[in-house]
Amino acid sequence: MRLPQARLDQVLDRFHEVEARMGAATDGVEIVRLSKEHAELKPVADAVQGLARARAEADDLKAMTGDPEMAAMAEEELRALSDRLPELERRVALLLAPRDADENASAVLEVRAGTGGDEAALFAGDLFRMYSRYAQDRGWRVEVDSATEGEAGGYKEIVATVTGEGVFGRLKFESGVHRVQRVPVTEAGGRIHTSAATVAVLPEVEDVEIEILDKDIRIDTFRASGSGGQHVNKTDSAVRITHLPTGIVATSSEKSQHVNRDKAMKNLRVRLYDMQRQAKDAARSDARKSQVGSGDRSERIRTYNFPQGRVTDHRIGLTLHSLPQILEGDLDPVLNALIAEDQAARLADLEAEFA
């Protein structure tokens, strides 16, 4: 993709303008805003400047090919540079392509058992363990907000906050229905059963303003097992907050009722924000249908087939015969493929914009 020079100049002009304004700003709020924009623009500006240097070098080498004494060396260097230029342009294009504003945010992860009874709860537990292992490998922190265990193990539902750089950007494609095909431990006849669990990944955005009126919520307290079932509350300290206009329910079941109220309110804001995001995404999807990222909670996105040891992502037709490794947290082969597909779609949008 040959990026228009005017678009590249626009990026650099804005970057230099933000730098100049940062040096002159005295208002604390403006300094914070400019600093955030500067941090977002710097990788783009660096990539644009790198591309400009490479293009200028290519022009110089082309001129040198007319010199008999320098031609052989210039042509060799020009071939090497020509091989590098498309990747430099692709990197700049990806940075310029429309991207999710919440890409770098932490996330709230919700896993719920679907059809399949006890086996679905066990599978929900397997999925949560998979995400926890993946988070651990990437240095993210996982904090359970609430959990309801299944009678045979696993979870009927579990909600956790995953904190770290770029959590939402990597996990957002996990939202949807995950299906498992295996022989349950409770199956005496050895028959393969199909069960399901739903996953929702919501961005945790700290500076978003979501107005919640007291008259629009109902707060209930109840007794529940603690995070992951490791503790048992002796008092009614768990908190459930219901947002009456939308019916959204947020819970937290730590030992402190005060902590639970704060956590549940935070979770409620996250879910209301996600509802607004989904409404915007639905409006945008009328203009472009992404093969990957609808985020539809009811969409069947992946099947984990134990007898054949394979995992299939139905959105991009990807099948990997490494089910044990994936359930142990080796998710990058799946996530990288999904991210690559999303990048291709975003590049196609950018190319259409420049056409």
Tab-separated table of C-alpha atoms in Angstrom:
chain	number	residue	atom	x	y	z
A	1	MET	CA	0.000	0.000	0.000
A	2	ARG	CA	1.441	3.345	-1.052
A	3	LEU	CA	0.466	5.710	1.734
A	4	PRO	CA	-0.277	9.302	0.646
A	5	GLN	CA	2.460	11.711	1.720
A	6	ALA	CA	-0.176	14.238	2.781
A	7	ARG	CA	-1.542	11.745	5.352
A	8	LEU	CA	1.955	11.072	6.711
A	9	ASP	CA	2.694	14.804	6.942
A	10	GLN	CA	-0.581	15.279	8.824
A	11	VAL	CA	0.528	12.789	11.501
A	12	LEU	CA	3.919	14.461	11.964
A	13	ASP	CA	2.383	17.955	12.056
A	14	ARG	CA	-0.018	16.900	14.822
A	15	PHE	CA	2.767	15.171	16.768
A	16	HIS	CA	4.972	18.278	16.671
A	17	GLU	CA	2.006	20.486	17.591
A	18	VAL	CA	1.256	18.331	20.666
A	19	GLU	CA	4.940	18.428	21.703
A	20	ALA	CA	4.997	22.218	21.438
A	21	ARG	CA	1.770	22.600	23.408
A	22	MET	CA	3.046	20.235	26.124
A	23	GLY	CA	6.045	22.514	26.636
A	24	ALA	CA	3.829	25.566	27.055
A	25	ALA	CA	0.889	24.073	28.972
A	26	THR	CA	0.358	25.004	32.623
A	27	ASP	CA	-3.090	23.534	33.296
A	28	GLY	CA	-2.834	20.102	34.918
A	29	VAL	CA	-5.837	18.616	33.097
A	30	GLU	CA	-4.518	19.801	29.721
A	31	ILE	CA	-1.034	18.440	30.483
A	32	VAL	CA	-2.493	14.999	31.257
A	33	ARG	CA	-4.589	15.049	28.067
A	34	LEU	CA	-1.659	16.155	25.910
A	35	SER	CA	0.659	13.600	27.525
A	36	LYS	CA	-1.796	10.810	26.718
A	37	GLU	CA	-2.129	11.954	23.096
A	38	HIS	CA	1.657	12.295	22.817
A	39	ALA	CA	2.134	8.723	24.046
A	40	GLU	CA	-0.398	7.490	21.467
A	41	LEU	CA	1.120	9.497	18.605
A	42	LYS	CA	4.811	8.805	19.279
A	43	PRO	CA	4.920	5.214	17.928
A	44	VAL	CA	3.092	6.396	14.802
A	45	ALA	CA	5.388	9.416	14.343
A	46	ASP	CA	8.501	7.267	14.851
A	47	ALA	CA	7.278	4.759	12.247
A	48	VAL	CA	6.389	7.536	9.771
A	49	GLN	CA	9.825	9.139	10.201
A	50	GLY	CA	11.506	5.744	9.749
A	51	LEU	CA	9.548	5.195	6.532
A	52	ALA	CA	10.467	8.686	5.287
A	53	ARG	CA	14.173	8.003	5.899
A	54	ALA	CA	13.936	4.673	4.059
A	55	ARG	CA	12.189	6.283	1.081
A	56	ALA	CA	14.765	9.080	0.942
A	57	GLU	CA	17.572	6.510	1.094
A	58	ALA	CA	15.949	4.590	-1.771
A	59	ASP	CA	15.872	7.764	-3.886
A	60	ASP	CA	19.564	8.390	-3.156
A	61	LEU	CA	20.492	4.823	-4.109
A	62	LYS	CA	18.539	5.073	-7.373
A	63	ALA	CA	20.523	8.186	-8.230
A	64	MET	CA	23.793	6.383	-7.421
A	65	THR	CA	23.004	3.573	-9.895
A	66	GLY	CA	23.898	6.025	-12.673
A	67	ASP	CA	27.471	6.225	-11.366
A	68	PRO	CA	29.552	3.409	-12.974
A	69	GLU	CA	31.807	3.150	-9.914
A	70	MET	CA	28.905	3.004	-7.412
A	71	ALA	CA	26.258	1.208	-9.469
A	72	ALA	CA	26.900	-2.382	-8.304
A	73	MET	CA	26.946	-1.476	-4.598
A	74	ALA	CA	23.941	0.874	-4.952
A	75	GLU	CA	21.859	-1.757	-6.764
A	76	GLU	CA	22.616	-4.370	-4.093
A	77	GLU	CA	21.648	-2.014	-1.270
A	78	LEU	CA	18.593	-0.871	-3.192
A	79	ARG	CA	17.370	-4.473	-3.562
A	80	ALA	CA	17.767	-5.043	0.196
A	81	LEU	CA	15.954	-1.784	0.972
A	82	SER	CA	13.181	-2.586	-1.508
A	83	ASP	CA	12.558	-5.819	0.380
A	84	ARG	CA	12.198	-3.862	3.643
A	85	LEU	CA	9.991	-1.020	2.395
A	86	PRO	CA	6.697	-2.980	2.099
A	87	GLU	CA	6.936	-4.122	5.725
A	88	LEU	CA	7.737	-0.562	6.876
A	89	GLU	CA	4.724	0.728	4.940
A	90	ARG	CA	2.508	-2.026	6.343
A	91	ARG	CA	3.588	-1.154	9.899
A	92	VAL	CA	2.740	2.513	9.347
A	93	ALA	CA	-0.567	1.576	7.722
A	94	LEU	CA	-1.561	-0.578	10.709
A	95	LEU	CA	-0.771	2.286	13.068
A	96	LEU	CA	-2.869	4.633	10.936
A	97	ALA	CA	-5.774	2.226	10.458
A	98	PRO	CA	-8.863	2.748	12.650
A	99	ARG	CA	-8.332	0.885	15.896
A	100	ASP	CA	-10.279	0.130	19.042
A	101	ALA	CA	-10.023	3.040	21.469
A	102	ASP	CA	-9.912	0.522	24.336
A	103	GLU	CA	-7.126	-1.594	22.821
A	104	ASN	CA	-4.694	-1.058	25.715
A	105	ALA	CA	-7.264	-1.277	28.515
A	106	SER	CA	-7.472	-3.879	31.248
A	107	ALA	CA	-10.586	-6.066	31.068
A	108	VAL	CA	-13.361	-7.745	32.990
A	109	LEU	CA	-13.556	-11.440	32.078
A	110	GLU	CA	-16.846	-13.295	32.560
A	111	VAL	CA	-17.168	-17.055	32.028
A	112	ARG	CA	-20.558	-18.757	32.428
A	113	ALA	CA	-21.668	-22.352	32.040
A	114	GLY	CA	-24.141	-22.825	29.209
A	115	THR	CA	-25.936	-25.945	28.025
A	116	GLY	CA	-24.656	-29.207	29.443
A	117	GLY	CA	-25.296	-29.154	33.197
A	118	ASP	CA	-22.351	-30.236	35.375
A	119	GLU	CA	-20.146	-30.788	32.332
A	120	ALA	CA	-20.727	-27.185	31.200
A	121	ALA	CA	-19.647	-25.922	34.638
A	122	LEU	CA	-16.506	-28.077	34.479
A	123	PHE	CA	-15.748	-26.682	31.013
A	124	ALA	CA	-16.273	-23.120	32.281
A	125	GLY	CA	-13.675	-23.922	34.946
A	126	ASP	CA	-11.290	-25.211	32.262
A	127	LEU	CA	-11.712	-22.019	30.247
A	128	PHE	CA	-11.127	-19.774	33.249
A	129	ARG	CA	-7.995	-21.760	34.124
A	130	MET	CA	-6.820	-21.393	30.504
A	131	TYR	CA	-7.211	-17.607	30.615
A	132	SER	CA	-5.581	-17.425	34.057
A	133	ARG	CA	-2.550	-19.367	32.810
A	134	TYR	CA	-2.313	-17.133	29.741
A	135	ALA	CA	-2.543	-14.007	31.892
A	136	GLN	CA	0.150	-15.325	34.230
A	137	ASP	CA	2.500	-15.976	31.302
A	138	ARG	CA	2.034	-12.381	30.092
A	139	GLY	CA	2.531	-10.866	33.534
A	140	TRP	CA	-1.091	-9.758	33.938
A	141	ARG	CA	-2.886	-9.820	37.297
A	142	VAL	CA	-6.149	-11.755	37.675
A	143	GLU	CA	-8.468	-10.832	40.546
A	144	VAL	CA	-11.708	-12.772	41.017
A	145	ASP	CA	-14.675	-10.482	41.686
A	146	SER	CA	-17.357	-13.142	42.140
A	147	ALA	CA	-17.747	-16.873	41.581
A	148	THR	CA	-20.480	-19.499	41.828
A	149	GLU	CA	-19.124	-23.028	41.818
A	150	GLY	CA	-20.733	-25.959	40.021
A	151	GLU	CA	-21.960	-28.911	42.060
A	152	ALA	CA	-19.418	-31.255	40.433
A	153	GLY	CA	-16.667	-28.626	40.211
A	154	GLY	CA	-15.856	-25.815	37.854
A	155	TYR	CA	-18.059	-22.737	37.812
A	156	LYS	CA	-21.639	-21.899	37.013
A	157	GLU	CA	-20.225	-18.409	36.562
A	158	ILE	CA	-17.062	-16.526	37.446
A	159	VAL	CA	-16.207	-12.853	36.972
A	160	ALA	CA	-12.644	-11.545	37.249
A	161	THR	CA	-10.698	-8.386	36.517
A	162	VAL	CA	-7.587	-8.916	34.387
A	163	THR	CA	-5.194	-6.013	34.818
A	164	GLY	CA	-2.298	-5.257	32.503
A	165	GLU	CA	-1.201	-3.468	29.357
A	166	GLY	CA	-3.201	-4.449	26.271
A	167	VAL	CA	-5.405	-7.070	27.959
A	168	PHE	CA	-8.578	-6.095	26.113
A	169	GLY	CA	-6.788	-5.823	22.775
A	170	ARG	CA	-5.682	-9.453	22.971
A	171	LEU	CA	-8.695	-11.041	24.659
A	172	LYS	CA	-11.598	-9.148	23.060
A	173	PHE	CA	-12.068	-11.773	20.336
A	174	GLU	CA	-12.788	-14.415	23.004
A	175	SER	CA	-16.321	-13.127	23.550
A	176	GLY	CA	-18.895	-15.660	22.414
A	177	VAL	CA	-19.966	-19.284	22.844
A	178	HIS	CA	-17.219	-21.877	23.348
A	179	ARG	CA	-18.268	-25.476	22.688
A	180	VAL	CA	-16.623	-28.636	24.035
A	181	GLN	CA	-16.970	-32.199	22.739
A	182	ARG	CA	-15.694	-34.888	25.138
A	183	VAL	CA	-16.663	-37.815	27.339
A	184	PRO	CA	-17.737	-36.332	30.703
A	185	VAL	CA	-16.278	-37.833	33.885
A	186	THR	CA	-19.863	-38.630	34.893
A	187	GLU	CA	-20.522	-40.620	31.678
A	188	ALA	CA	-20.345	-44.350	32.360
A	189	GLY	CA	-21.050	-45.419	28.778
A	190	GLY	CA	-18.142	-43.548	27.186
A	191	ARG	CA	-20.387	-41.437	24.986
A	192	ILE	CA	-19.191	-38.052	23.728
A	193	HIS	CA	-21.265	-35.123	24.958
A	194	THR	CA	-21.409	-31.567	23.638
A	195	SER	CA	-21.540	-28.753	26.189
A	196	ALA	CA	-20.979	-25.020	26.049
A	197	ALA	CA	-19.857	-22.015	28.035
A	198	THR	CA	-20.117	-18.329	27.218
A	199	VAL	CA	-17.252	-15.874	27.554
A	200	ALA	CA	-17.546	-12.098	27.712
A	201	VAL	CA	-14.551	-9.745	27.703
A	202	LEU	CA	-15.377	-6.143	28.605
A	203	PRO	CA	-12.935	-3.214	28.611
A	204	GLU	CA	-12.219	-1.686	32.004
A	205	VAL	CA	-11.895	2.022	31.303
A	206	GLU	CA	-11.152	4.107	34.373
A	207	ASP	CA	-11.785	7.593	32.991
A	208	VAL	CA	-15.136	6.850	31.359
A	209	GLU	CA	-18.096	8.751	32.774
A	210	ILE	CA	-21.205	6.613	33.240
A	211	GLU	CA	-23.959	8.301	35.238
A	212	ILE	CA	-25.772	5.908	37.565
A	213	LEU	CA	-28.669	7.398	39.520
A	214	ASP	CA	-29.537	6.053	42.968
A	215	LYS	CA	-33.164	5.603	41.900
A	216	ASP	CA	-32.030	3.346	39.033
A	217	ILE	CA	-30.302	0.717	41.176
A	218	ARG	CA	-31.315	-1.875	43.755
A	219	ILE	CA	-28.650	-3.137	46.167
A	220	ASP	CA	-29.064	-6.540	47.843
A	221	THR	CA	-26.761	-8.331	50.266
A	222	PHE	CA	-26.489	-12.102	50.524
A	223	ARG	CA	-24.253	-14.894	51.801
A	224	ALA	CA	-21.976	-16.556	49.268
A	225	SER	CA	-18.760	-18.523	48.963
A	226	GLY	CA	-15.709	-16.384	48.468
A	227	SER	CA	-13.493	-16.020	45.411
A	228	GLY	CA	-12.952	-19.385	43.823
A	229	GLY	CA	-14.621	-21.108	46.754
A	230	GLN	CA	-11.568	-20.715	48.976
A	231	HIS	CA	-13.450	-18.974	51.765
A	232	VAL	CA	-16.958	-19.032	53.162
A	233	ASN	CA	-18.694	-15.880	54.318
A	234	LYS	CA	-20.283	-16.206	57.753
A	235	THR	CA	-22.252	-12.973	57.249
A	236	ASP	CA	-24.346	-11.486	54.464
A	237	SER	CA	-21.449	-9.469	53.031
A	238	ALA	CA	-21.767	-10.304	49.313
A	239	VAL	CA	-23.362	-7.518	47.269
A	240	ARG	CA	-25.633	-7.667	44.234
A	241	ILE	CA	-26.444	-4.433	42.387
A	242	THR	CA	-29.256	-4.446	39.820
A	243	HIS	CA	-29.498	-1.640	37.279
A	244	LEU	CA	-33.263	-1.359	36.903
A	245	PRO	CA	-33.495	0.386	33.482
A	246	THR	CA	-31.337	-2.259	31.744
A	247	GLY	CA	-31.669	-5.292	34.029
A	248	ILE	CA	-27.879	-5.586	34.260
A	249	VAL	CA	-26.731	-7.299	37.480
A	250	ALA	CA	-23.260	-6.931	39.001
A	251	THR	CA	-22.053	-8.868	42.040
A	252	SER	CA	-19.017	-9.145	44.288
A	253	SER	CA	-18.464	-11.676	47.056
A	254	GLU	CA	-15.337	-10.771	48.997
A	255	LYS	CA	-15.408	-10.681	52.830
A	256	SER	CA	-15.929	-6.917	53.155
A	257	GLN	CA	-19.348	-5.529	52.269
A	258	HIS	CA	-17.797	-2.088	51.661
A	259	VAL	CA	-15.254	-3.549	49.213
A	260	ASN	CA	-17.983	-5.571	47.546
A	261	ARG	CA	-20.161	-2.507	46.987
A	262	ASP	CA	-17.260	-0.640	45.349
A	263	LYS	CA	-16.353	-3.644	43.181
A	264	ALA	CA	-19.937	-4.253	42.113
A	265	MET	CA	-20.421	-0.576	41.182
A	266	LYS	CA	-17.192	-0.660	39.169
A	267	ASN	CA	-18.355	-3.802	37.394
A	268	LEU	CA	-21.739	-2.221	36.694
A	269	ARG	CA	-20.081	0.812	35.082
A	270	VAL	CA	-17.934	-1.492	32.947
A	271	ARG	CA	-20.981	-3.413	31.743
A	272	LEU	CA	-22.983	-0.254	31.001
A	273	TYR	CA	-20.011	1.091	29.057
A	274	ASP	CA	-19.786	-2.195	27.148
A	275	MET	CA	-23.483	-1.941	26.302
A	276	GLN	CA	-22.817	1.483	24.767
A	277	ARG	CA	-19.836	0.038	22.850
A	278	GLN	CA	-21.955	-2.788	21.450
A	279	ALA	CA	-24.597	-0.322	20.270
A	280	LYS	CA	-21.936	1.678	18.424
A	281	ASP	CA	-20.378	-1.492	16.991
A	282	ALA	CA	-23.774	-2.642	15.753
A	283	ALA	CA	-24.291	0.682	13.989
A	284	ARG	CA	-20.846	0.472	12.381
A	285	SER	CA	-21.337	-3.138	11.348
A	286	ASP	CA	-24.030	-2.037	8.898
A	287	ALA	CA	-21.222	-0.407	6.931
A	288	ARG	CA	-18.672	-3.218	7.348
A	289	LYS	CA	-19.061	-6.813	8.545
A	290	SER	CA	-15.817	-8.028	10.138
A	291	GLN	CA	-15.237	-11.750	9.857
A	292	VAL	CA	-13.752	-11.809	13.339
A	293	GLY	CA	-14.864	-9.201	15.741
A	294	SER	CA	-18.594	-8.873	16.096
A	295	GLY	CA	-18.308	-9.685	19.793
A	296	ASP	CA	-21.785	-11.199	19.661
A	297	ARG	CA	-22.212	-13.045	22.956
A	298	SER	CA	-24.531	-15.600	21.288
A	299	GLU	CA	-22.179	-16.434	18.415
A	300	ARG	CA	-20.578	-19.891	18.489
A	301	ILE	CA	-16.947	-19.030	17.959
A	302	ARG	CA	-14.864	-22.092	18.874
A	303	THR	CA	-15.033	-25.857	19.385
A	304	TYR	CA	-12.698	-27.873	21.609
A	305	ASN	CA	-12.809	-31.491	20.412
A	306	PHE	CA	-11.105	-33.816	22.916
A	307	PRO	CA	-11.310	-37.141	21.010
A	308	GLN	CA	-9.423	-35.603	18.067
A	309	GLY	CA	-7.273	-33.256	20.171
A	310	ARG	CA	-8.203	-30.256	18.049
A	311	VAL	CA	-9.430	-26.709	18.510
A	312	THR	CA	-11.360	-25.002	15.708
A	313	ASP	CA	-12.125	-21.299	15.520
A	314	HIS	CA	-15.164	-21.087	13.245
A	315	ARG	CA	-14.830	-17.387	12.407
A	316	ILE	CA	-11.596	-17.767	10.453
A	317	GLY	CA	-11.644	-21.499	9.725
A	318	LEU	CA	-8.568	-22.133	11.872
A	319	THR	CA	-7.984	-25.668	13.187
A	320	LEU	CA	-5.078	-26.505	15.497
A	321	HIS	CA	-4.259	-30.018	16.730
A	322	SER	CA	-2.821	-28.785	20.015
A	323	LEU	CA	-5.794	-28.836	22.381
A	324	PRO	CA	-3.834	-29.767	25.562
A	325	GLN	CA	-1.343	-26.927	25.051
A	326	ILE	CA	-4.109	-24.394	24.350
A	327	LEU	CA	-6.034	-25.358	27.506
A	328	GLU	CA	-2.763	-24.932	29.427
A	329	GLY	CA	-2.727	-21.289	28.334
A	330	ASP	CA	-0.839	-21.418	25.032
A	331	LEU	CA	-3.368	-19.139	23.359
A	332	ASP	CA	-1.050	-17.060	21.188
A	333	PRO	CA	-1.379	-19.250	18.042
A	334	VAL	CA	-5.152	-18.685	18.129
A	335	LEU	CA	-5.112	-15.035	19.203
A	336	ASN	CA	-2.364	-14.070	16.737
A	337	ALA	CA	-4.401	-15.519	13.869
A	338	LEU	CA	-7.514	-13.628	14.973
A	339	ILE	CA	-5.562	-10.381	15.373
A	340	ALA	CA	-3.967	-10.845	11.923
A	341	GLU	CA	-7.426	-11.303	10.392
A	342	ASP	CA	-8.661	-8.159	12.129
A	343	GLN	CA	-5.584	-6.234	10.945
A	344	ALA	CA	-6.232	-7.334	7.369
A	345	ALA	CA	-9.797	-6.036	7.614
A	346	ARG	CA	-8.613	-2.718	9.038
A	347	LEU	CA	-5.972	-2.370	6.293
A	348	ALA	CA	-8.655	-3.042	3.683
A	349	ASP	CA	-10.721	-0.207	5.193
A	350	LEU	CA	-7.716	2.117	5.064
A	351	GLU	CA	-6.945	1.148	1.468
A	352	ALA	CA	-10.556	1.889	0.499
A	353	GLU	CA	-10.226	5.281	2.200
A	354	PHE	CA	-7.150	6.143	0.106
A	355	ALA	CA	-8.549	4.726	-3.146
